[in-house]
Short mmCIF file of C-alpha atoms and ligand atoms in Angstrom, two decimals:
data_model
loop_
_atom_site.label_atom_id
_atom_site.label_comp_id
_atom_site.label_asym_id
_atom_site.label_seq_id
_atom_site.Cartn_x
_atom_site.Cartn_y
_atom_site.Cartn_z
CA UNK A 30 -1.11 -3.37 -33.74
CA UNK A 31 1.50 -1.10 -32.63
CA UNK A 32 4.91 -2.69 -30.28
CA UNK A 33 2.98 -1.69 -26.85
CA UNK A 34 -0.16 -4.12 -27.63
CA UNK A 35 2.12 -6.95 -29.11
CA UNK A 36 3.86 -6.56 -26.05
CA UNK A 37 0.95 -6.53 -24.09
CA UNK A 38 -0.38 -9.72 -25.58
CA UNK A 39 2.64 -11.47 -25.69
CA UNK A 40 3.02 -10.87 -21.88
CA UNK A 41 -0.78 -12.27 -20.92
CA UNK A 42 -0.44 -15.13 -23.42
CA UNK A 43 3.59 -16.18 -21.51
CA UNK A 44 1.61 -15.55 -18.52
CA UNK A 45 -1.88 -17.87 -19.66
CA UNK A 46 0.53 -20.67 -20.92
CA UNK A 47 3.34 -20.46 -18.52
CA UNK A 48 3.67 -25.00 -17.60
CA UNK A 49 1.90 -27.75 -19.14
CA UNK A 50 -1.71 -28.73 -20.09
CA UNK A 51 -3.14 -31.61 -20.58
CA UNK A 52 -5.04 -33.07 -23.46
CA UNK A 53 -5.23 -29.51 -24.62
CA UNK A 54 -8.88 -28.17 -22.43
CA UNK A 55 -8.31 -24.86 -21.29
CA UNK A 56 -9.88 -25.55 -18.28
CA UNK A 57 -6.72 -27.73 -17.30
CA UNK A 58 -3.76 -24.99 -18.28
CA UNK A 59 -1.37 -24.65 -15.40
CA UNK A 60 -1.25 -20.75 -14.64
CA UNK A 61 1.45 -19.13 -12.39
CA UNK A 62 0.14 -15.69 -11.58
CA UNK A 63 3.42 -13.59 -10.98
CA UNK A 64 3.20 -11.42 -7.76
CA UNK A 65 4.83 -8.05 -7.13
CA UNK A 66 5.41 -6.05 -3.41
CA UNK A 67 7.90 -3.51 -2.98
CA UNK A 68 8.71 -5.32 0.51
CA UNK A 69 11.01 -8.13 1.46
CA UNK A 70 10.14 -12.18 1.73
CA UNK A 71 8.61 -12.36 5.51
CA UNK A 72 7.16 -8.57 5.23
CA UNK A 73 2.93 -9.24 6.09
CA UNK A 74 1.71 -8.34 2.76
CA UNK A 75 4.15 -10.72 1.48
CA UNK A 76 3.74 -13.48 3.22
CA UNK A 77 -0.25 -13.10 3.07
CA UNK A 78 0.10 -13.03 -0.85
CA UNK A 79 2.75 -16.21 -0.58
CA UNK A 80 0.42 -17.99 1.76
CA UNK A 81 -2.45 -17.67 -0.19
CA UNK A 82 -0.59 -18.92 -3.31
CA UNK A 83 -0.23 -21.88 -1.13
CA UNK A 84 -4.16 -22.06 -0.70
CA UNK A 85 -4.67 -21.81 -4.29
CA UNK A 86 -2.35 -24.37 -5.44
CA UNK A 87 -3.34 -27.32 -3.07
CA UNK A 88 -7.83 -26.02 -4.36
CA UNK A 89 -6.78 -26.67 -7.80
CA UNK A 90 -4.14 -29.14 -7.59
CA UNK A 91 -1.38 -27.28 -8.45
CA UNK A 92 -3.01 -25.75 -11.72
CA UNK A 93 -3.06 -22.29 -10.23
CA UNK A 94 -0.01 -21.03 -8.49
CA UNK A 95 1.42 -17.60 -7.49
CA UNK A 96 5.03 -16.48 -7.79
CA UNK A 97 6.12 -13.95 -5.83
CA UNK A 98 8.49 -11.43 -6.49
CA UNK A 99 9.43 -8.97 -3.21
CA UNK A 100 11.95 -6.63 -2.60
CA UNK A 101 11.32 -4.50 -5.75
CA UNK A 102 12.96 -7.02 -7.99
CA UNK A 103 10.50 -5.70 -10.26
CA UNK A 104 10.38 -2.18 -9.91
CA UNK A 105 8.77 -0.01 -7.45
CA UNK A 106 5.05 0.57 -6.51
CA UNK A 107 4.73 2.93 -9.96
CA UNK A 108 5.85 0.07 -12.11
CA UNK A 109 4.07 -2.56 -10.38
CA UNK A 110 0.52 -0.60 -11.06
CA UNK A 111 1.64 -0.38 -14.78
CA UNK A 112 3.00 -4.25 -14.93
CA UNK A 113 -0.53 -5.27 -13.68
CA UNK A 114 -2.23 -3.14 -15.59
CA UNK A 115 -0.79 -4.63 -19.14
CA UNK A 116 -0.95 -8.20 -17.59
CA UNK A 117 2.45 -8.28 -17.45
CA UNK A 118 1.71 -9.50 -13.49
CA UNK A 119 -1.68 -10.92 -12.12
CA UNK A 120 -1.06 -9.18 -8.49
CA UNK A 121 0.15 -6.11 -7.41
CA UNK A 122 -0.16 -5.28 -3.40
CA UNK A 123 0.44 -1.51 -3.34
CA UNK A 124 -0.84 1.23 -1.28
CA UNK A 125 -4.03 3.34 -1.44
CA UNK A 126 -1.18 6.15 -2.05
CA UNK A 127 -0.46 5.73 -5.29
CA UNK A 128 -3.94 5.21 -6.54
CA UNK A 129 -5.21 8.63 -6.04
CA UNK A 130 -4.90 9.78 -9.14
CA UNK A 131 -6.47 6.83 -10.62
CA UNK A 132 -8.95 6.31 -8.83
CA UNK A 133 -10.58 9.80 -7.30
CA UNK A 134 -12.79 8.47 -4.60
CA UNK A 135 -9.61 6.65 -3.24
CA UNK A 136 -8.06 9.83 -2.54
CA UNK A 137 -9.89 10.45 0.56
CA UNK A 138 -8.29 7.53 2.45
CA UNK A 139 -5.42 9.69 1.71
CA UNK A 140 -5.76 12.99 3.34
CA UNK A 141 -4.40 13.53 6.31
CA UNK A 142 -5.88 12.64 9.92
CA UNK A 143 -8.82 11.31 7.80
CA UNK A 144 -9.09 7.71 10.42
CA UNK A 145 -9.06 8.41 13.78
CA UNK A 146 -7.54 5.38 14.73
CA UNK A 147 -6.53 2.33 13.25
CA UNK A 148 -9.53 0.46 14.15
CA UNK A 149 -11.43 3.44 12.61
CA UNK A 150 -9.71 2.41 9.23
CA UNK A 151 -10.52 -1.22 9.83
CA UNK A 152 -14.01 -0.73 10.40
CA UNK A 153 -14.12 1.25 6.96
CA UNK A 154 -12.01 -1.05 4.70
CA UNK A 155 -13.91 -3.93 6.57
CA UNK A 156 -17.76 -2.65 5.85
CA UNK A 157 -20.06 -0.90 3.13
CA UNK A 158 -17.53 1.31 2.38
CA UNK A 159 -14.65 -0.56 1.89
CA UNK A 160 -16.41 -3.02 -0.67
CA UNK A 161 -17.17 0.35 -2.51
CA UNK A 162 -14.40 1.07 -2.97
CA UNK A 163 -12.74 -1.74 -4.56
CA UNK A 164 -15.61 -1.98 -6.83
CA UNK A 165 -15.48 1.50 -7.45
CA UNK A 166 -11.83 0.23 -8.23
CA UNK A 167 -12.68 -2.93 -10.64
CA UNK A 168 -15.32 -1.00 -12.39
CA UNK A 169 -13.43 2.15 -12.90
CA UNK A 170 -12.65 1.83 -17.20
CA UNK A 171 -9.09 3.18 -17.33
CA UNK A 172 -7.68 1.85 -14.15
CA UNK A 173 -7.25 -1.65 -15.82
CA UNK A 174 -7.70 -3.38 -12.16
CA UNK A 175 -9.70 -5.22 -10.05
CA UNK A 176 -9.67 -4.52 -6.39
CA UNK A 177 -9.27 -8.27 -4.45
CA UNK A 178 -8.76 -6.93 -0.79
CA UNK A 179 -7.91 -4.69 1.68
CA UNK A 180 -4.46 -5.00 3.96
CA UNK A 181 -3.26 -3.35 7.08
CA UNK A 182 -0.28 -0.53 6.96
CA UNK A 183 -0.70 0.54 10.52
CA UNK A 184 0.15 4.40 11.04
CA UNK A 185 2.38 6.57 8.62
CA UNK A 186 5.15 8.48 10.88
CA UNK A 187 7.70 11.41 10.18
CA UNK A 188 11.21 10.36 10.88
CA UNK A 189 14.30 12.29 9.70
CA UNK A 190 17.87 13.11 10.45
CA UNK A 191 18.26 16.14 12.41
CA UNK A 192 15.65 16.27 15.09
CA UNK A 193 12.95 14.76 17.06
CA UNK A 194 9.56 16.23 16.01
CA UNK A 195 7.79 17.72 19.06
CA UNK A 196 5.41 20.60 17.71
CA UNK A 197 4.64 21.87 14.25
CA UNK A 198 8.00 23.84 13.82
CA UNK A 199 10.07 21.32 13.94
CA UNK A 200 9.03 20.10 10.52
CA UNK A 201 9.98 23.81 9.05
CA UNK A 202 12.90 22.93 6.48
CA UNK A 203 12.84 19.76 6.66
CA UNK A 204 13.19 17.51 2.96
CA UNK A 205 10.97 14.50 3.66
CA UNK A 206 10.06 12.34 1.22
CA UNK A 207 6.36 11.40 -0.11
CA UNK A 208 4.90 9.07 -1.61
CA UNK A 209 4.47 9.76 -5.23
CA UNK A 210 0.75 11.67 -5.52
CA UNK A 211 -0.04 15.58 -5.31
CA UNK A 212 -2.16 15.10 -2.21
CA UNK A 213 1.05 14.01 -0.01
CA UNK A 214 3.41 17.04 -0.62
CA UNK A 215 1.02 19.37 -0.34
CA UNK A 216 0.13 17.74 3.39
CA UNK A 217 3.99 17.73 3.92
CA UNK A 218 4.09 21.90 2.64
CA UNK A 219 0.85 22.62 4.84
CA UNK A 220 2.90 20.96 7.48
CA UNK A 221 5.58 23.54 6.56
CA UNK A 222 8.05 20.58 5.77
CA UNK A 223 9.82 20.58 2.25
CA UNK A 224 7.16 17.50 0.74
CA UNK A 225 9.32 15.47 -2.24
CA UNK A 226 7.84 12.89 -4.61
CA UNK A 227 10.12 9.87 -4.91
CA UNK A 228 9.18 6.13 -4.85
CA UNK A 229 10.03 4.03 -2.12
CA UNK A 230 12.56 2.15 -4.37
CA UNK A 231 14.86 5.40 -4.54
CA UNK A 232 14.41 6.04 -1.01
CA UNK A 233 16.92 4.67 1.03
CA UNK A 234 19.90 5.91 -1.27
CA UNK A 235 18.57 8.96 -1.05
CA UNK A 236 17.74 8.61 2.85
CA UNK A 237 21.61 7.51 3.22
CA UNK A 238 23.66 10.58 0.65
CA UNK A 239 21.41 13.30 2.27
CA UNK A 240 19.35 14.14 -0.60
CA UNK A 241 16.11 13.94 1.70
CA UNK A 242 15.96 14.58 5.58
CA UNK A 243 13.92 12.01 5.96
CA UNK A 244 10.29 10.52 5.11
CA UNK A 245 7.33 8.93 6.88
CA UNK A 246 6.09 5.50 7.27
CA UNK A 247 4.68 2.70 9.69
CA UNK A 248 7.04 0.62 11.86
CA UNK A 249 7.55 -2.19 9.65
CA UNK A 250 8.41 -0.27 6.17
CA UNK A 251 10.82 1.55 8.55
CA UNK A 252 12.67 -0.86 9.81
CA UNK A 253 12.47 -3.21 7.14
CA UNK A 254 13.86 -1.22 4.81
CA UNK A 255 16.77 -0.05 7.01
CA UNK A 256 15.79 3.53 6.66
CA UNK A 257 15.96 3.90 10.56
CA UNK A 258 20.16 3.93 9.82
CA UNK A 259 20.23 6.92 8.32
CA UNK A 260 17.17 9.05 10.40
CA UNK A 261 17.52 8.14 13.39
CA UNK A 262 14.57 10.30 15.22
CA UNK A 263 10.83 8.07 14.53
CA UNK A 264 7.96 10.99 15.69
CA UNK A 265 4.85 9.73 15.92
CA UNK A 266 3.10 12.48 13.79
CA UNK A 267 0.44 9.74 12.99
CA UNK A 268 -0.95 11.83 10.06
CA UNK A 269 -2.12 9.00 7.88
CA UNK A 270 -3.34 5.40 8.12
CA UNK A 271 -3.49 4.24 4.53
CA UNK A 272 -4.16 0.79 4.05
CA UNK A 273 -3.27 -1.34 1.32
CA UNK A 274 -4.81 -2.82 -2.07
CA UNK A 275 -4.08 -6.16 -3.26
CA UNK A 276 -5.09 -5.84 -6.82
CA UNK A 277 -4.93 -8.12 -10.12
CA UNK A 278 -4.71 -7.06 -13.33
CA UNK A 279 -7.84 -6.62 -15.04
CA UNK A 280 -6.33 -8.24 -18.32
CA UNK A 281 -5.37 -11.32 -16.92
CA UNK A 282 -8.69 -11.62 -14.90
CA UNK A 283 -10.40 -11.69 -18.18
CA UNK A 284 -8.92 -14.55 -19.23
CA UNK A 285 -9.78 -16.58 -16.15
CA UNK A 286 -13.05 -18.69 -16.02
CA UNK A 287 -15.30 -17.40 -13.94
CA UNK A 288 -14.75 -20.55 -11.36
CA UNK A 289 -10.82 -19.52 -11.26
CA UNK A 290 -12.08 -15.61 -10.75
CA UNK A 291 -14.74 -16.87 -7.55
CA UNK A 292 -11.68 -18.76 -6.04
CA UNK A 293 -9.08 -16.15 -5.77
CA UNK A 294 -11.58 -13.65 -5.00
CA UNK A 295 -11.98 -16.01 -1.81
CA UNK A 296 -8.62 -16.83 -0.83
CA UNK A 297 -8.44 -12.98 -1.10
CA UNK A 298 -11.25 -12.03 1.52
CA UNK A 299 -9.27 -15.06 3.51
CA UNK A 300 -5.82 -13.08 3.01
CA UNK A 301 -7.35 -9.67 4.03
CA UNK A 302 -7.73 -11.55 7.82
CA UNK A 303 -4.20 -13.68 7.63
CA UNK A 304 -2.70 -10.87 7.04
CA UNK A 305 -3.92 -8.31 9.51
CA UNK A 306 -2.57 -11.08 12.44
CA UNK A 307 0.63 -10.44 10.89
CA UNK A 308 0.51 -7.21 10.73
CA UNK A 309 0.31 -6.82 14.15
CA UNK A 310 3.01 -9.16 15.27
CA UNK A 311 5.02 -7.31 12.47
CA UNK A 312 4.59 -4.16 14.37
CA UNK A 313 5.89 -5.42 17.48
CA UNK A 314 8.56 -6.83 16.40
CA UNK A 315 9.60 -3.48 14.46
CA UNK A 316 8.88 -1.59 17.39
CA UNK A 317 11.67 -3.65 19.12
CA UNK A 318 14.22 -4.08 16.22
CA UNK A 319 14.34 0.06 16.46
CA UNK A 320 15.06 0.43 19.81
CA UNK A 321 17.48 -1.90 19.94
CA UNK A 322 19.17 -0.20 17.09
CA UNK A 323 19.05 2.98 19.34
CA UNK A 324 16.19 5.18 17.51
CA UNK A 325 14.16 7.74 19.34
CA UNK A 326 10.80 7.14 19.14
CA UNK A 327 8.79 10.69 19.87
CA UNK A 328 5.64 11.24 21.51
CA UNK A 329 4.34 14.61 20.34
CA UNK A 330 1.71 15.84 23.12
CA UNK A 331 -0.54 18.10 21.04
CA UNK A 332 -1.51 17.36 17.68
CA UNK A 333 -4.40 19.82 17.26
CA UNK A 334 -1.83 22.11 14.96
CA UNK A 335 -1.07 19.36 12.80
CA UNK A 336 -4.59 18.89 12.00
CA UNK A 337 -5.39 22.29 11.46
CA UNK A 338 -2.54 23.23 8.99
CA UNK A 339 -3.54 20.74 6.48
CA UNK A 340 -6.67 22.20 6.27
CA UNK A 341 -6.08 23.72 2.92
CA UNK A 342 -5.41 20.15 1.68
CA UNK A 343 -8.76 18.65 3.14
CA UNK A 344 -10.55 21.64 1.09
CA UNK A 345 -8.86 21.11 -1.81
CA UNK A 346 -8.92 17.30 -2.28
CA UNK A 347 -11.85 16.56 0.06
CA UNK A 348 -14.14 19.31 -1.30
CA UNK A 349 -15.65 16.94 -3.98
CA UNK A 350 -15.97 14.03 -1.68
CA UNK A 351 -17.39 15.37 1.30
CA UNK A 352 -20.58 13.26 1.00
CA UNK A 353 -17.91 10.40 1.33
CA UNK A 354 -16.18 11.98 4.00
CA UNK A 355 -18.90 12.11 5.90
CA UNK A 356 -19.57 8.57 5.53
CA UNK A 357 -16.74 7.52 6.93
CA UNK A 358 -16.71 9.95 9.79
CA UNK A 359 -19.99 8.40 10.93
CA UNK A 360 -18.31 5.15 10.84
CA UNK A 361 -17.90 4.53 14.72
C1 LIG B 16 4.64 1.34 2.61
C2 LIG B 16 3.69 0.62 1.71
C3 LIG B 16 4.25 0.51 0.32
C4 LIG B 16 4.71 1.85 -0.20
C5 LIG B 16 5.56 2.57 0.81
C6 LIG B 16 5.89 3.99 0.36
O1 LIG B 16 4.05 1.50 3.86
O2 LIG B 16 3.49 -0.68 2.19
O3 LIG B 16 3.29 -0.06 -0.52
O4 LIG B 16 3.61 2.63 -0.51
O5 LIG B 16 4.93 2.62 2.06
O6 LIG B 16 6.03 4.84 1.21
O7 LIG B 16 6.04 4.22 -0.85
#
């Protein structure tokens, strides 16, 4: 056994014995399932995972439990996928953005203008498709996950520094930060931005000493994380609507009876609804915390070139899904 598995198996047996048992039955070991989200206590996805930890503790009287950790207090989204998938945490909630590269077929939920609108992407994540996908997910043999449920991230936005985004040129020179997968600077390029990789927990410092222009996200990520003090100019580019994964770690599911696995894969379909109401309140309240804080939010009247310069990116990515693609563009 080399020092990664001991390590590996050390962390799911802390995490399978974490409390007292009683009498010894496995059946009766109290379990907290560590949680990870890059966003702060209060953010939806949070509180949807927190709530449902709730839900689980009072169905099996207190023998399950979830503890949360937000904020990035253990790493960001990169780290969480790894924790989870050595069963060093039961949950991650990251974002289809990430998972790309893991998972192929989830790649399509990442190109550009792919949803038409955000109740487009509901209606996919919500139907056929979207249980595909996160079986496509559970069963895929290296990703070391299972897919629970899907969560609302609203629409992804370009906001920077140095101007409000009107047409296409205004993105030329620009350094805006991506999320961390190939398919996103390329988009950004095709855009004729500057696309660079960098996860969300090195953002903001980066954001605030210039090294980036700016980067793109939904109302809530951008004024949660305070990135709206340092770009001040929100344009609503709307070129993705990405939706979240709340996934567990395939290791630790393994080790859960089959009753414990039936239960959280419940309180998870019941978390994908919770937290979509929140989302939407979330929103609001975002869209208010900006203005008060003075940001420019930017209608941009033709979008047409947008769509139409990352077409390179739709043929390169999308080529080998197009049966998919088509799928979802049928989805009405
Ligand atoms: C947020 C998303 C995070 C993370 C972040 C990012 O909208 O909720 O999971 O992906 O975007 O841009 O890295």
């Amino acid at each position: 056994m080399n020092r990664r598995e001991l390590l590996v198996g050390g962390a799911v047996a802390a995490l399978a014995v974490t409390g007292s048992y009683r009498s010894g039955a496995l059946a009766q070991q109290k379990l907290v399932l560590k949680a990870s989200d890059v966003h702060p206590l209060g953010y939806p996805t949070v509180e949807a995972v927190v709530r449902m930890g709730k839900k689980l503790e009072t169905a099996t009287n207190g023998r399950l439990s979830i503890q949360v950790y937000p904020s990035m207090q253990l790493g960001g989204e990169k780290e969480s996928i790894e924790q989870a998938q050595v069963g060093a945490l039961a949950f991650a909630r990251i974002s289809v953005g990430p998972m790309g590269p893991v998972v192929p077929e989830l790649n399509v939920f990442n190109l550009p203008f792919m949803f038409r609108d955000t109740a487009h992407m509901e209606k996919v994540i919500d139907g056929e498709i979207g249980s595909e996908m996160l079986k496509k997910l559970s069963d895929n043999p290296t990703a070391g996950l299972i897919g629970l449920c899907w969560m609302n991230a609203g629409t992804r936005n370009v906001y920077n520094s140095k101007r409000p985004i009107k047409s296409i040129d205004d993105l030329k020179g620009l350094k805006i930060r991506m999320m961390g997968n190939p398919v996103f600077v390329d988009s950004m390029n095709a855009l004729g931005g500057n696309g660079v990789a960098m996860g969300y927990d090195q953002l903001i410092n980066a954001l605030q000493t210039g090294v980036v222009d700016g980067a793109e996200n939904n109302y809530p990520s951008y004024a949660s994380g305070q990135h709206y003090r340092y770009a001040k100019y929100y344009s609503l580019t709307e070129h993705l609507m990405i939706p979240e994964i709340l996934v567990f770690s395939k290791r630790v599911w393994d080790s859960l009876s089959k009753e414990d696995q039936a239960l959280i894969a419940k309180l998870s379909k019941e978390a994908q609804q919770e937290q979509r109401k929140l989302w939407y309140e979330a929103e609001e309240k975002s869209i208010q915390q900006i203005r008060d804080a003075g940001v420019e939010i930017v209608k941009i009247a033709d979008k047409q070139p947008f769509q139409a310069a990352v077409k390179p990116v739709w043929d390169k990515y999308g080529g080998q899904h197009a049966a998919l693609i088509q799928r979802i563009q049928a989805v009405k």
